[in-house]
Amino acid sequence: RSKKTSMVNRLRRRESQLQKDIKKKERIARELEARIREIIEEEARKMNTSNIYAALTPEQELLGNDFRKNKGKLPWPVEKGIITEDFGMNEIEGLRGSGVQNNGIDISSTPGTEVRAVFEGEVKKVFAILGANYTVLIRHGEYLSVYQNLVNVRVKTGDKVLTKEKLGEAFTEKSENIASFHFEVWQERNILNPEEWISK
């Protein structure tokens, strides 16, 4: 009976920790989405239009077209890595019937892994989110690529970057010795599945 009680207590503690992790992930995801939408709206206000695409310069339009043509062929944002969380609803292992909505993909790699731009563009914003380190947002015409949970960031707002240019380092969780970060692709206000954009 004492073994059973101890096991039940362990499971409850694990479940409690998982619930905390889920709440933290959801808070970070909400904050990230809100910040991206805020940045898009701010750009629209500056351009004095609700349709940012219509206000793009010919050069930006060309860049967006090139980005679109490379769907399914974009380089990975890391040299080596694996997708540890897919786009969409992800079920939490050990918690039946619970899941977290993912607006992008989570990629894990080895400690010290450099995160790089998947396409040339302009850094629109570098900002921090509590518990998720730095986020770099790059505009490619009407498209945006988002890189979250970076440390040692090498770029700043306004920088022009090239394909595969290093942006920073994926954060390494000391307890697990795994570097991981979050990657998203947007087409203006629409969230896209990054797995459809990067090469297989």
PDB file of N, CA, C and O in Angstrom, residues 10 20 33 54 79 89 98 100 170 184 187:
ATOM      1  N   ARG A  10       4.012  10.474  -6.689  1.00  0.00           N
ATOM      2  CA  ARG A  10       4.986  10.819  -7.727  1.00  0.00           C
ATOM      3  C   ARG A  10       4.290  11.256  -9.005  1.00  0.00           C
ATOM      4  O   ARG A  10       4.662  12.233  -9.645  1.00  0.00           O
ATOM      5  N   LYS A  20       2.204  22.988 -15.101  1.00  0.00           N
ATOM      6  CA  LYS A  20       2.951  24.257 -15.029  1.00  0.00           C
ATOM      7  C   LYS A  20       3.669  24.525 -16.348  1.00  0.00           C
ATOM      8  O   LYS A  20       3.680  25.653 -16.842  1.00  0.00           O
ATOM      9  N   GLU A  33       2.660  35.628 -30.273  1.00  0.00           N
ATOM     10  CA  GLU A  33       1.680  35.943 -31.319  1.00  0.00           C
ATOM     11  C   GLU A  33       1.215  37.396 -31.203  1.00  0.00           C
ATOM     12  O   GLU A  33       1.125  38.112 -32.209  1.00  0.00           O
ATOM     13  N   ALA A  54       0.103  45.633 -50.515  1.00  0.00           N
ATOM     14  CA  ALA A  54      -0.122  46.670 -51.541  1.00  0.00           C
ATOM     15  C   ALA A  54       0.887  47.814 -51.419  1.00  0.00           C
ATOM     16  O   ALA A  54       1.150  48.521 -52.386  1.00  0.00           O
ATOM     17  N   GLU A  79      22.028  23.925 -39.000  1.00  0.00           N
ATOM     18  CA  GLU A  79      22.715  22.979 -39.875  1.00  0.00           C
ATOM     19  C   GLU A  79      22.247  21.548 -39.613  1.00  0.00           C
ATOM     20  O   GLU A  79      22.027  20.776 -40.527  1.00  0.00           O
ATOM     21  N   MET A  89      -1.786  21.282 -33.091  1.00  0.00           N
ATOM     22  CA  MET A  89      -2.041  20.794 -31.739  1.00  0.00           C
ATOM     23  C   MET A  89      -1.117  19.625 -31.412  1.00  0.00           C
ATOM     24  O   MET A  89      -1.054  18.658 -32.158  1.00  0.00           O
ATOM     25  N   SER A  98      -4.843  16.288 -23.082  1.00  0.00           N
ATOM     26  CA  SER A  98      -4.374  17.678 -23.014  1.00  0.00           C
ATOM     27  C   SER A  98      -3.397  17.937 -24.153  1.00  0.00           C
ATOM     28  O   SER A  98      -2.667  17.040 -24.560  1.00  0.00           O
ATOM     29  N   VAL A 100      -1.175  21.312 -26.518  1.00  0.00           N
ATOM     30  CA  VAL A 100      -0.772  22.709 -26.658  1.00  0.00           C
ATOM     31  C   VAL A 100      -0.740  23.047 -28.141  1.00  0.00           C
ATOM     32  O   VAL A 100      -0.191  22.293 -28.948  1.00  0.00           O
ATOM     33  N   ALA A 170      20.887  28.892 -30.362  1.00  0.00           N
ATOM     34  CA  ALA A 170      19.716  28.277 -29.730  1.00  0.00           C
ATOM     35  C   ALA A 170      20.028  28.088 -28.247  1.00  0.00           C
ATOM     36  O   ALA A 170      21.127  27.677 -27.886  1.00  0.00           O
ATOM     37  N   GLU A 184       8.817  30.023 -36.728  1.00  0.00           N
ATOM     38  CA  GLU A 184       7.497  30.239 -37.343  1.00  0.00           C
ATOM     39  C   GLU A 184       7.655  30.915 -38.706  1.00  0.00           C
ATOM     40  O   GLU A 184       8.641  31.608 -38.961  1.00  0.00           O
ATOM     41  N   GLN A 187       2.528  34.761 -43.379  1.00  0.00           N
ATOM     42  CA  GLN A 187       2.290  35.549 -44.599  1.00  0.00           C
ATOM     43  C   GLN A 187       1.369  36.672 -44.153  1.00  0.00           C
ATOM     44  O   GLN A 187       0.169  36.469 -43.976  1.00  0.00           O
TER      45      GLN A 187
END
